[in-house]
Amino acid sequence: MSAVDQVTAALDRIKRLDPQLKCILRTQDAAAPIKSGDGLLQGVPIAIKDNICTHDGITTCGSKMLANYRSPYDAHVVERLRAAGAVIVAKTNCDEFAMGSSTEHSAFFPTRNPWNPECVPGGTSGGSAAAVAARLVPYALGSDTGGSVRQPAALCGVCGLKPTYGRVSRYGLVAHASSLDQIGPIATDVRGIARMLQVIAGHDPRDSTSAHEPVPDYLAALDQSTGKLCIGVPREYFGDGLDPEIRRAVEAAIETYKSLGATIREVSLPHSKYTIACYYIISTAEASSNLARFDGVRYGHRTANPRDYIDVYSSSRAEGFGPEVKRRIMLGTYALSSGYYDAYYSKALKVRTLIKRDFNEAFSQCDILLSPTSPTPAFKIGEKSDDPLAMYLADIYTTSISLAGIPAISIPCGLTASRLPIGLQLMATHFGEVRLLQAAHQYQSATAFHTATPPVCAE
Ligand code: GLN
């Protein structure tokens, strides 16, 4: 297809299917004329999570606070995509400031799962994952702080990668928790993930945590032999709370790897039980500090008739932020406050080091780790919205990877009896994306789970 045809087809599909799915906040069809060229993504329509800045149109972060915010610049990843010929056709729905696991915390509307519209698509990059699952666009970008690319990818039956911390520049990604945030691609197969990563990875001086590590040829690596893989299975990831259908599907994936010649070894990540507590102290502490910039003065929502200057801050923030964001700011401010800093924040940093060491130890025994991505398949809209703790537990298998800063991918590995997708999570050591993508591609070469399409695609 020509570039113009591809983009027109994506926009037509969005117009036809998105009214029932609500993945898209805005289409950007008025964008610059499509140029010809030979970029790696020439003419490819791409959807971008709405917490990643694009200079055309607005960037809301799923929040009323930024409902009219126009970024004066493109995020680094958006510059890279445009330079590779991609066309940004849409901005996708997400939980407000990327806080949540279901996309229900969007200030605008919830997104629906293309496999079952009564269910959530996961979150926070739920709009991006659902858009790729419904084949509205071939590729999308999300951001992953504690699982927000991998968990929605799992719940929507597509692939999603969280790259190594520092692999992709965060310049132009609205900050949630800066030591954890990383932008990642979503696609239907691993080749698509490799293609997107190829374009967005690499050093950027505007993000001081962006790595100088050279960018390998991820696409070429897919067709090279992985050698003999040793896969570690962390026993703590198969405990209580894991849905039995998910357990069976992940165990079947282990059998598939065995039949492909991999060695399987049980390993232990003994500090896993502290992951959720540690993540929700560190991420809320960082979020409370990052979100202090929304003060009603410089940009974002400003209250209409403030009584005095204190009221500018308090009413603007009270009106602009939704309940989950307020909860995080309060939790984070508490953990950082005098008297509690040592008991919570500084202790959580020590636990983070122990969690990192668990991974170092595990990777001294194997090349790749394998687990479920999410303990349950997609849940019903509304099911967890009144129970923040239940929502936080959706991240039980994804947050430790974020604390360690290592890369992980979620790929489809089956469907439940009620035809909801199941995700398999593979993890690698720092900058081990080549091995990770090769292992994931090897699985997809031997199985067809990633080719299944949701019912909405038949319409
Ligand atoms: N669900 C996690 C949270 O709410 C992860 C969010 C994310 O990765 N952006 O913090």
Tab-separated table of C-alpha atoms and ligand atoms in Angstrom:
chain	number	residue	atom	x	y	z
A	1	MET	CA	0.000	0.000	0.000
A	2	SER	CA	1.157	3.552	-0.552
A	3	ALA	CA	1.734	5.761	2.468
A	4	VAL	CA	-1.429	7.748	1.752
A	5	ASP	CA	-3.482	4.546	1.441
A	6	GLN	CA	-2.132	3.172	4.722
A	7	VAL	CA	-2.920	6.337	6.612
A	8	THR	CA	-6.374	6.661	5.048
A	9	ALA	CA	-7.127	3.032	5.897
A	10	ALA	CA	-6.117	3.572	9.537
A	11	LEU	CA	-8.240	6.702	9.836
A	12	ASP	CA	-11.225	4.942	8.224
A	13	ARG	CA	-10.899	2.026	10.603
A	14	ILE	CA	-10.687	4.365	13.578
A	15	LYS	CA	-13.835	6.138	12.382
A	16	ARG	CA	-15.689	2.832	11.963
A	17	LEU	CA	-14.582	0.883	15.072
A	18	ASP	CA	-13.417	3.373	17.651
A	19	PRO	CA	-16.867	4.688	18.663
A	20	GLN	CA	-17.444	1.328	20.412
A	21	LEU	CA	-13.871	0.879	21.716
A	22	LYS	CA	-12.853	4.427	22.646
A	23	CYS	CA	-9.104	3.870	22.333
A	24	ILE	CA	-8.520	7.206	20.661
A	25	LEU	CA	-8.681	10.641	22.241
A	26	ARG	CA	-7.971	12.503	19.003
A	27	THR	CA	-6.954	11.798	15.464
A	28	GLN	CA	-4.275	13.989	13.969
A	29	ASP	CA	-5.449	13.741	10.376
A	30	ALA	CA	-4.781	17.417	9.692
A	31	ALA	CA	-1.056	16.766	10.043
A	32	ALA	CA	1.593	17.656	7.483
A	33	PRO	CA	1.369	16.091	4.008
A	34	ILE	CA	2.792	12.584	3.836
A	35	LYS	CA	6.294	12.676	2.404
A	36	SER	CA	7.952	9.993	0.366
A	37	GLY	CA	11.228	8.460	1.471
A	38	ASP	CA	12.766	5.181	2.505
A	39	GLY	CA	12.616	5.349	6.310
A	40	LEU	CA	12.131	2.188	8.325
A	41	LEU	CA	8.538	3.263	9.042
A	42	GLN	CA	7.799	5.135	5.835
A	43	GLY	CA	4.091	6.001	5.720
A	44	VAL	CA	3.254	3.747	8.658
A	45	PRO	CA	0.337	5.086	10.754
A	46	ILE	CA	1.174	5.115	14.447
A	47	ALA	CA	-0.843	5.926	17.569
A	48	ILE	CA	0.840	7.585	20.548
A	49	LYS	CA	-0.187	7.509	24.202
A	50	ASP	CA	-1.409	10.932	25.226
A	51	ASN	CA	1.317	11.444	27.844
A	52	ILE	CA	3.938	11.691	25.060
A	53	CYS	CA	4.277	15.203	23.636
A	54	THR	CA	3.488	15.960	20.015
A	55	HIS	CA	3.867	19.538	18.790
A	56	ASP	CA	0.698	19.316	16.708
A	57	GLY	CA	-2.528	19.098	18.682
A	58	ILE	CA	-2.829	18.680	22.426
A	59	THR	CA	-1.278	16.299	24.971
A	60	THR	CA	-3.629	15.710	27.902
A	61	CYS	CA	-2.123	12.796	29.886
A	62	GLY	CA	-5.724	11.658	30.306
A	63	SER	CA	-6.203	14.552	32.753
A	64	LYS	CA	-8.423	17.593	33.018
A	65	MET	CA	-5.310	19.337	34.302
A	66	LEU	CA	-3.865	19.288	30.779
A	67	ALA	CA	-7.129	19.216	28.810
A	68	ASN	CA	-5.977	22.115	26.623
A	69	TYR	CA	-2.214	21.700	26.855
A	70	ARG	CA	-0.308	22.281	23.627
A	71	SER	CA	3.241	21.057	23.773
A	72	PRO	CA	5.634	23.396	21.946
A	73	TYR	CA	7.833	20.439	20.962
A	74	ASP	CA	7.818	16.780	19.952
A	75	ALA	CA	9.080	14.123	22.354
A	76	HIS	CA	12.388	12.551	21.299
A	77	VAL	CA	10.599	9.341	20.290
A	78	VAL	CA	8.150	11.309	18.161
A	79	GLU	CA	11.025	13.115	16.408
A	80	ARG	CA	12.611	9.728	15.725
A	81	LEU	CA	9.368	8.230	14.410
A	82	ARG	CA	8.714	11.168	12.109
A	83	ALA	CA	12.326	11.061	10.858
A	84	ALA	CA	11.790	7.373	10.005
A	85	GLY	CA	8.733	8.318	7.916
A	86	ALA	CA	5.985	7.358	10.386
A	87	VAL	CA	2.732	9.301	10.469
A	88	ILE	CA	1.273	10.032	13.892
A	89	VAL	CA	-2.427	9.485	13.226
A	90	ALA	CA	-3.842	9.475	16.756
A	91	LYS	CA	-3.271	10.084	20.445
A	92	THR	CA	-4.562	7.314	22.678
A	93	ASN	CA	-6.497	7.193	25.927
A	94	CYS	CA	-4.719	6.369	29.175
A	95	ASP	CA	-5.152	6.493	32.924
A	96	GLU	CA	-4.623	10.007	34.240
A	97	PHE	CA	-0.874	10.721	34.432
A	98	ALA	CA	-0.300	7.005	33.763
A	99	MET	CA	-1.576	5.957	37.180
A	100	GLY	CA	-3.732	2.852	37.127
A	101	SER	CA	-4.065	-0.569	35.546
A	102	SER	CA	-7.307	-0.359	33.593
A	103	THR	CA	-7.601	2.977	31.707
A	104	GLU	CA	-10.690	3.648	33.848
A	105	HIS	CA	-8.836	6.517	35.565
A	106	SER	CA	-8.845	8.542	32.337
A	107	ALA	CA	-10.603	11.854	33.026
A	108	PHE	CA	-12.402	11.469	29.684
A	109	PHE	CA	-13.859	7.958	29.343
A	110	PRO	CA	-12.861	4.326	29.861
A	111	THR	CA	-11.493	2.331	26.911
A	112	ARG	CA	-13.036	-1.047	26.130
A	113	ASN	CA	-11.229	-4.307	25.514
A	114	PRO	CA	-11.626	-5.352	21.838
A	115	TRP	CA	-12.005	-8.994	22.948
A	116	ASN	CA	-14.933	-8.177	25.211
A	117	PRO	CA	-16.276	-4.636	25.440
A	118	GLU	CA	-17.482	-5.218	29.014
A	119	CYS	CA	-13.876	-5.680	30.102
A	120	VAL	CA	-11.019	-3.237	30.624
A	121	PRO	CA	-8.088	-3.228	28.182
A	122	GLY	CA	-5.615	-2.974	31.077
A	123	GLY	CA	-3.623	0.144	31.653
A	124	THR	CA	-2.276	2.599	31.695
A	125	SER	CA	-1.498	2.368	27.966
A	126	GLY	CA	-4.916	0.769	27.406
A	127	GLY	CA	-5.823	2.941	24.430
A	128	SER	CA	-2.587	2.053	22.625
A	129	ALA	CA	-2.896	-1.686	23.311
A	130	ALA	CA	-6.583	-1.822	22.328
A	131	ALA	CA	-5.903	0.171	19.140
A	132	VAL	CA	-3.256	-2.326	18.017
A	133	ALA	CA	-5.407	-5.313	19.074
A	134	ALA	CA	-8.336	-4.007	16.993
A	135	ARG	CA	-5.906	-3.436	14.100
A	136	LEU	CA	-6.749	0.288	14.012
A	137	VAL	CA	-3.011	0.908	13.623
A	138	PRO	CA	-0.129	-1.525	13.169
A	139	TYR	CA	1.991	0.028	15.929
A	140	ALA	CA	1.584	2.240	18.949
A	141	LEU	CA	3.693	3.714	21.717
A	142	GLY	CA	2.908	3.438	25.401
A	143	SER	CA	4.830	4.188	28.561
A	144	ASP	CA	5.660	1.693	31.270
A	145	THR	CA	6.451	2.724	34.843
A	146	GLY	CA	5.304	-0.425	36.629
A	147	GLY	CA	3.710	-2.441	33.832
A	148	SER	CA	1.704	0.006	31.752
A	149	VAL	CA	2.862	-1.342	28.380
A	150	ARG	CA	3.132	-5.025	29.273
A	151	GLN	CA	-0.108	-5.498	31.243
A	152	PRO	CA	-2.454	-3.886	28.653
A	153	ALA	CA	-0.584	-5.766	25.903
A	154	ALA	CA	-1.297	-9.000	27.803
A	155	LEU	CA	-4.958	-8.171	28.396
A	156	CYS	CA	-5.494	-7.187	24.740
A	157	GLY	CA	-3.569	-10.084	23.144
A	158	VAL	CA	-0.728	-8.069	21.577
A	159	CYS	CA	3.010	-7.642	22.202
A	160	GLY	CA	4.430	-4.876	24.392
A	161	LEU	CA	8.007	-4.145	25.394
A	162	LYS	CA	9.433	-2.226	28.319
A	163	PRO	CA	13.012	-1.474	27.215
A	164	THR	CA	15.948	-1.274	29.640
A	165	TYR	CA	15.811	1.929	31.706
A	166	GLY	CA	17.849	4.446	29.703
A	167	ARG	CA	17.483	2.659	26.336
A	168	VAL	CA	14.857	5.126	25.081
A	169	SER	CA	14.899	8.850	25.854
A	170	ARG	CA	12.207	10.142	28.206
A	171	TYR	CA	12.451	13.648	26.743
A	172	GLY	CA	8.863	14.720	26.082
A	173	LEU	CA	7.274	11.949	28.158
A	174	VAL	CA	5.257	13.607	30.923
A	175	ALA	CA	6.920	12.356	34.102
A	176	HIS	CA	5.160	9.957	36.461
A	177	ALA	CA	8.055	8.357	38.384
A	178	SER	CA	11.293	9.363	36.718
A	179	SER	CA	13.488	6.503	37.939
A	180	LEU	CA	10.996	3.973	36.537
A	181	ASP	CA	9.390	5.569	33.454
A	182	GLN	CA	10.297	4.186	30.049
A	183	ILE	CA	8.547	4.478	26.679
A	184	GLY	CA	7.846	1.191	24.910
A	185	PRO	CA	6.357	-0.102	21.644
A	186	ILE	CA	3.184	-2.144	21.135
A	187	ALA	CA	2.666	-4.310	18.021
A	188	THR	CA	0.977	-7.546	17.026
A	189	ASP	CA	4.261	-9.433	16.649
A	190	VAL	CA	7.871	-9.332	17.820
A	191	ARG	CA	9.102	-8.184	14.415
A	192	GLY	CA	6.969	-5.071	14.792
A	193	ILE	CA	8.374	-4.490	18.276
A	194	ALA	CA	11.932	-4.808	16.924
A	195	ARG	CA	11.176	-2.398	14.093
A	196	MET	CA	9.781	0.234	16.462
A	197	LEU	CA	12.598	-0.215	18.992
A	198	GLN	CA	15.149	0.165	16.210
A	199	VAL	CA	13.762	3.607	15.496
A	200	ILE	CA	13.224	4.925	19.039
A	201	ALA	CA	16.286	3.512	20.893
A	202	GLY	CA	19.492	5.464	21.356
A	203	HIS	CA	21.188	8.263	23.203
A	204	ASP	CA	19.600	11.684	23.620
A	205	PRO	CA	21.491	14.382	25.543
A	206	ARG	CA	18.189	15.941	26.700
A	207	ASP	CA	17.511	13.000	29.028
A	208	SER	CA	20.383	12.735	31.503
A	209	THR	CA	19.545	9.078	32.184
A	210	SER	CA	19.623	8.154	28.494
A	211	ALA	CA	22.332	5.536	27.889
A	212	HIS	CA	25.295	5.782	25.512
A	213	GLU	CA	25.091	2.044	24.849
A	214	PRO	CA	25.239	1.436	21.055
A	215	VAL	CA	21.965	0.352	19.421
A	216	PRO	CA	22.282	-3.133	17.892
A	217	ASP	CA	20.474	-4.222	14.727
A	218	TYR	CA	17.398	-5.676	16.458
A	219	LEU	CA	15.671	-6.589	13.200
A	220	ALA	CA	18.620	-8.512	11.765
A	221	ALA	CA	19.097	-10.268	15.123
A	222	LEU	CA	15.630	-11.843	14.860
A	223	ASP	CA	16.779	-14.038	12.004
A	224	GLN	CA	19.976	-15.116	13.731
A	225	SER	CA	20.141	-18.188	15.910
A	226	THR	CA	19.634	-17.645	19.625
A	227	GLY	CA	22.037	-20.466	20.458
A	228	LYS	CA	20.888	-22.727	23.237
A	229	LEU	CA	18.620	-20.782	25.562
A	230	CYS	CA	18.515	-21.302	29.287
A	231	ILE	CA	15.201	-20.066	30.649
A	232	GLY	CA	14.679	-19.436	34.348
A	233	VAL	CA	11.240	-19.766	35.894
A	234	PRO	CA	10.930	-17.760	39.136
A	235	ARG	CA	8.890	-19.844	41.535
A	236	GLU	CA	7.518	-16.766	43.348
A	237	TYR	CA	5.623	-15.798	40.174
A	238	PHE	CA	3.441	-18.904	40.289
A	239	GLY	CA	2.003	-18.575	43.799
A	240	ASP	CA	-1.402	-17.722	45.233
A	241	GLY	CA	-3.613	-15.394	43.255
A	242	LEU	CA	-2.514	-16.678	39.848
A	243	ASP	CA	-5.556	-17.546	37.740
A	244	PRO	CA	-5.474	-21.312	36.929
A	245	GLU	CA	-6.090	-20.790	33.215
A	246	ILE	CA	-3.148	-18.405	33.062
A	247	ARG	CA	-0.969	-20.864	34.948
A	248	ARG	CA	-1.845	-23.615	32.447
A	249	ALA	CA	-1.126	-21.392	29.438
A	250	VAL	CA	2.242	-20.265	30.833
A	251	GLU	CA	3.160	-23.862	31.702
A	252	ALA	CA	2.285	-24.846	28.139
A	253	ALA	CA	4.614	-22.080	26.910
A	254	ILE	CA	7.394	-23.601	29.030
A	255	GLU	CA	6.742	-26.937	27.272
A	256	THR	CA	6.948	-25.185	23.902
A	257	TYR	CA	10.347	-23.752	24.798
A	258	LYS	CA	11.495	-27.218	25.914
A	259	SER	CA	10.461	-28.662	22.578
A	260	LEU	CA	12.466	-25.896	20.886
A	261	GLY	CA	15.574	-27.064	22.734
A	262	ALA	CA	15.676	-24.616	25.661
A	263	THR	CA	16.856	-25.690	29.079
A	264	ILE	CA	14.380	-24.784	31.819
A	265	ARG	CA	15.583	-24.085	35.337
A	266	GLU	CA	13.639	-23.078	38.434
A	267	VAL	CA	15.049	-19.937	40.025
A	268	SER	CA	14.109	-17.790	42.997
A	269	LEU	CA	13.524	-14.046	43.348
A	270	PRO	CA	13.159	-14.100	47.132
A	271	HIS	CA	12.267	-10.432	47.622
A	272	SER	CA	9.292	-10.564	45.240
A	273	LYS	CA	6.859	-10.332	48.136
A	274	TYR	CA	8.033	-6.765	48.846
A	275	THR	CA	7.677	-5.583	45.262
A	276	ILE	CA	4.238	-3.970	45.377
A	277	ALA	CA	4.942	-2.146	48.662
A	278	CYS	CA	8.344	-0.979	47.425
A	279	TYR	CA	7.011	0.137	44.031
A	280	TYR	CA	4.065	2.043	45.491
A	281	ILE	CA	6.323	3.943	47.911
A	282	ILE	CA	8.974	4.877	45.341
A	283	SER	CA	6.581	5.640	42.485
A	284	THR	CA	4.214	7.751	44.603
A	285	ALA	CA	7.142	9.642	46.190
A	286	GLU	CA	8.496	10.504	42.749
A	287	ALA	CA	5.017	11.300	41.421
A	288	SER	CA	4.257	13.674	44.288
A	289	SER	CA	7.435	15.551	43.500
A	290	ASN	CA	6.942	15.512	39.701
A	291	LEU	CA	3.323	16.652	39.904
A	292	ALA	CA	4.206	19.674	42.062
A	293	ARG	CA	4.800	21.542	38.791
A	294	PHE	CA	1.050	21.643	38.106
A	295	ASP	CA	0.397	24.744	40.176
A	296	GLY	CA	-2.145	26.652	38.103
A	297	VAL	CA	0.472	29.278	37.326
A	298	ARG	CA	2.735	28.127	34.530
A	299	TYR	CA	0.513	25.817	32.520
A	300	GLY	CA	-2.375	23.463	32.919
A	301	HIS	CA	-5.724	24.081	34.555
A	302	ARG	CA	-6.144	27.304	36.539
A	303	THR	CA	-9.120	27.892	38.820
A	304	ALA	CA	-11.525	30.579	37.615
A	305	ASN	CA	-11.924	32.917	40.615
A	306	PRO	CA	-9.215	32.348	43.219
A	307	ARG	CA	-9.664	34.037	46.615
A	308	ASP	CA	-5.917	34.535	47.071
A	309	TYR	CA	-2.675	33.121	45.762
A	310	ILE	CA	-2.788	29.999	47.967
A	311	ASP	CA	-6.204	29.317	46.480
A	312	VAL	CA	-4.668	29.452	42.982
A	313	TYR	CA	-2.615	26.392	43.925
A	314	SER	CA	-5.122	24.489	45.986
A	315	SER	CA	-8.251	25.034	43.896
A	316	SER	CA	-6.427	24.542	40.580
A	317	ARG	CA	-5.044	21.234	41.838
A	318	ALA	CA	-8.313	20.194	43.505
A	319	GLU	CA	-10.221	20.813	40.265
A	320	GLY	CA	-7.585	19.559	37.821
A	321	PHE	CA	-6.545	16.224	39.340
A	322	GLY	CA	-8.747	13.147	39.619
A	323	PRO	CA	-9.067	10.945	42.748
A	324	GLU	CA	-6.312	8.411	41.920
A	325	VAL	CA	-3.763	11.154	41.213
A	326	LYS	CA	-4.670	12.874	44.475
A	327	ARG	CA	-4.294	9.579	46.334
A	328	ARG	CA	-0.791	9.103	44.864
A	329	ILE	CA	0.266	12.651	45.708
A	330	MET	CA	-0.872	12.171	49.303
A	331	LEU	CA	0.791	8.757	49.663
A	332	GLY	CA	4.025	10.034	48.127
A	333	THR	CA	4.125	13.228	50.140
A	334	TYR	CA	3.555	11.199	53.297
A	335	ALA	CA	6.391	8.779	52.474
A	336	LEU	CA	8.748	11.717	51.907
A	337	SER	CA	7.736	13.778	54.903
A	338	SER	CA	10.007	14.320	57.855
A	339	GLY	CA	9.747	11.481	60.343
A	340	TYR	CA	8.496	9.038	57.699
A	341	TYR	CA	11.238	9.439	55.088
A	342	ASP	CA	13.545	6.931	56.777
A	343	ALA	CA	10.759	4.529	57.670
A	344	TYR	CA	9.296	4.416	54.159
A	345	TYR	CA	11.171	6.090	51.310
A	346	SER	CA	14.691	5.320	52.313
A	347	LYS	CA	13.766	1.782	53.337
A	348	ALA	CA	12.042	1.245	49.977
A	349	LEU	CA	15.274	2.285	48.199
A	350	LYS	CA	17.150	-0.399	50.146
A	351	VAL	CA	14.539	-2.997	49.240
A	352	ARG	CA	14.892	-1.899	45.619
A	353	THR	CA	18.584	-2.801	45.800
A	354	LEU	CA	17.712	-6.236	47.168
A	355	ILE	CA	15.231	-6.780	44.342
A	356	LYS	CA	17.919	-5.808	41.797
A	357	ARG	CA	20.326	-8.274	43.403
A	358	ASP	CA	17.726	-11.041	43.105
A	359	PHE	CA	17.677	-10.463	39.355
A	360	ASN	CA	21.484	-10.364	39.085
A	361	GLU	CA	21.638	-13.679	40.899
A	362	ALA	CA	18.927	-15.200	38.681
A	363	PHE	CA	20.635	-14.000	35.488
A	364	SER	CA	23.886	-15.643	36.617
A	365	GLN	CA	22.010	-18.935	36.161
A	366	CYS	CA	20.006	-18.327	32.966
A	367	ASP	CA	19.607	-16.043	29.900
A	368	ILE	CA	15.919	-15.227	30.109
A	369	LEU	CA	13.286	-15.312	32.842
A	370	LEU	CA	9.722	-16.374	32.083
A	371	SER	CA	6.488	-15.674	33.976
A	372	PRO	CA	2.870	-14.667	33.495
A	373	THR	CA	2.483	-10.933	32.734
A	374	SER	CA	-0.699	-10.484	34.738
A	375	PRO	CA	-2.234	-12.678	37.462
A	376	THR	CA	-5.691	-12.462	35.845
A	377	PRO	CA	-7.137	-11.924	32.380
A	378	ALA	CA	-9.019	-8.683	31.613
A	379	PHE	CA	-11.473	-7.857	34.392
A	380	LYS	CA	-14.876	-6.203	34.070
A	381	ILE	CA	-15.157	-2.436	33.833
A	382	GLY	CA	-15.967	-1.209	37.366
A	383	GLU	CA	-14.844	-4.444	39.057
A	384	LYS	CA	-11.805	-2.944	40.800
A	385	SER	CA	-12.478	0.768	40.561
A	386	ASP	CA	-13.447	1.123	44.233
A	387	ASP	CA	-10.594	-0.976	45.544
A	388	PRO	CA	-7.184	0.645	44.938
A	389	LEU	CA	-5.301	-2.248	46.510
A	390	ALA	CA	-6.930	-4.811	44.209
A	391	MET	CA	-5.979	-2.578	41.280
A	392	TYR	CA	-2.357	-2.296	42.515
A	393	LEU	CA	-2.129	-6.092	42.727
A	394	ALA	CA	-2.654	-6.279	38.957
A	395	ASP	CA	1.028	-5.199	38.773
A	396	ILE	CA	2.391	-7.989	40.912
A	397	TYR	CA	4.494	-9.550	38.107
A	398	THR	CA	5.488	-6.377	36.277
A	399	THR	CA	6.714	-3.905	38.915
A	400	SER	CA	9.862	-5.726	40.075
A	401	ILE	CA	11.284	-5.581	36.533
A	402	SER	CA	10.738	-1.824	36.626
A	403	LEU	CA	12.476	-1.488	39.992
A	404	ALA	CA	15.443	-3.440	38.587
A	405	GLY	CA	15.494	-1.382	35.355
A	406	ILE	CA	15.697	-4.456	33.137
A	407	PRO	CA	13.805	-5.049	29.866
A	408	ALA	CA	10.733	-7.285	29.599
A	409	ILE	CA	8.235	-8.142	26.887
A	410	SER	CA	4.698	-9.488	27.031
A	411	ILE	CA	3.592	-11.736	24.153
A	412	PRO	CA	0.294	-13.599	23.659
A	413	CYS	CA	0.334	-17.257	24.779
A	414	GLY	CA	-3.307	-18.290	24.605
A	415	LEU	CA	-6.933	-17.477	25.308
A	416	THR	CA	-9.073	-18.352	28.329
A	417	ALA	CA	-12.241	-20.431	27.946
A	418	SER	CA	-14.186	-17.154	27.733
A	419	ARG	CA	-11.822	-16.024	24.957
A	420	LEU	CA	-9.776	-13.423	26.790
A	421	PRO	CA	-6.070	-13.127	25.938
A	422	ILE	CA	-3.256	-14.410	28.157
A	423	GLY	CA	0.186	-12.794	28.197
A	424	LEU	CA	3.585	-14.426	28.671
A	425	GLN	CA	6.287	-12.203	30.158
A	426	LEU	CA	9.945	-12.704	29.212
A	427	MET	CA	12.672	-10.718	30.965
A	428	ALA	CA	16.357	-10.187	30.201
A	429	THR	CA	19.317	-8.533	31.834
A	430	HIS	CA	20.182	-4.826	31.291
A	431	PHE	CA	20.487	-4.045	27.561
A	432	GLY	CA	19.658	-7.664	26.797
A	433	GLU	CA	16.964	-6.688	24.263
A	434	VAL	CA	18.554	-8.725	21.452
A	435	ARG	CA	18.332	-11.987	23.410
A	436	LEU	CA	14.878	-11.027	24.688
A	437	LEU	CA	13.477	-10.334	21.224
A	438	GLN	CA	15.128	-13.452	19.801
A	439	ALA	CA	13.572	-15.618	22.519
A	440	ALA	CA	10.144	-14.036	21.967
A	441	HIS	CA	10.459	-14.363	18.182
A	442	GLN	CA	11.451	-18.023	18.519
A	443	TYR	CA	8.177	-18.648	20.391
A	444	GLN	CA	6.136	-16.795	17.777
A	445	SER	CA	7.802	-18.761	14.965
A	446	ALA	CA	6.539	-21.962	16.592
A	447	THR	CA	3.068	-20.811	17.710
A	448	ALA	CA	0.140	-18.820	16.293
A	449	PHE	CA	-1.360	-17.159	19.386
A	450	HIS	CA	-0.265	-13.714	18.196
A	451	THR	CA	-2.263	-14.101	14.981
A	452	ALA	CA	-5.641	-14.452	16.736
A	453	THR	CA	-7.832	-11.401	16.250
A	454	PRO	CA	-10.624	-10.113	18.496
A	455	PRO	CA	-14.283	-10.373	17.410
A	456	VAL	CA	-14.432	-6.667	16.592
A	457	CYS	CA	-12.084	-7.321	13.647
A	458	ALA	CA	-14.777	-9.397	11.940
A	459	GLU	CA	-17.114	-6.373	11.728
B	1	GLN	N1	-0.247	0.294	37.344
B	1	GLN	C1	0.977	0.909	37.761
B	1	GLN	C2	0.691	2.208	38.480
B	1	GLN	O1	-0.426	2.534	38.562
B	1	GLN	C3	1.856	1.123	36.584
B	1	GLN	C4	1.611	2.393	35.910
B	1	GLN	C5	2.521	2.602	34.774
B	1	GLN	O2	3.307	1.736	34.434
B	1	GLN	N2	2.468	3.815	34.237
B	1	GLN	O3	1.572	2.888	38.934
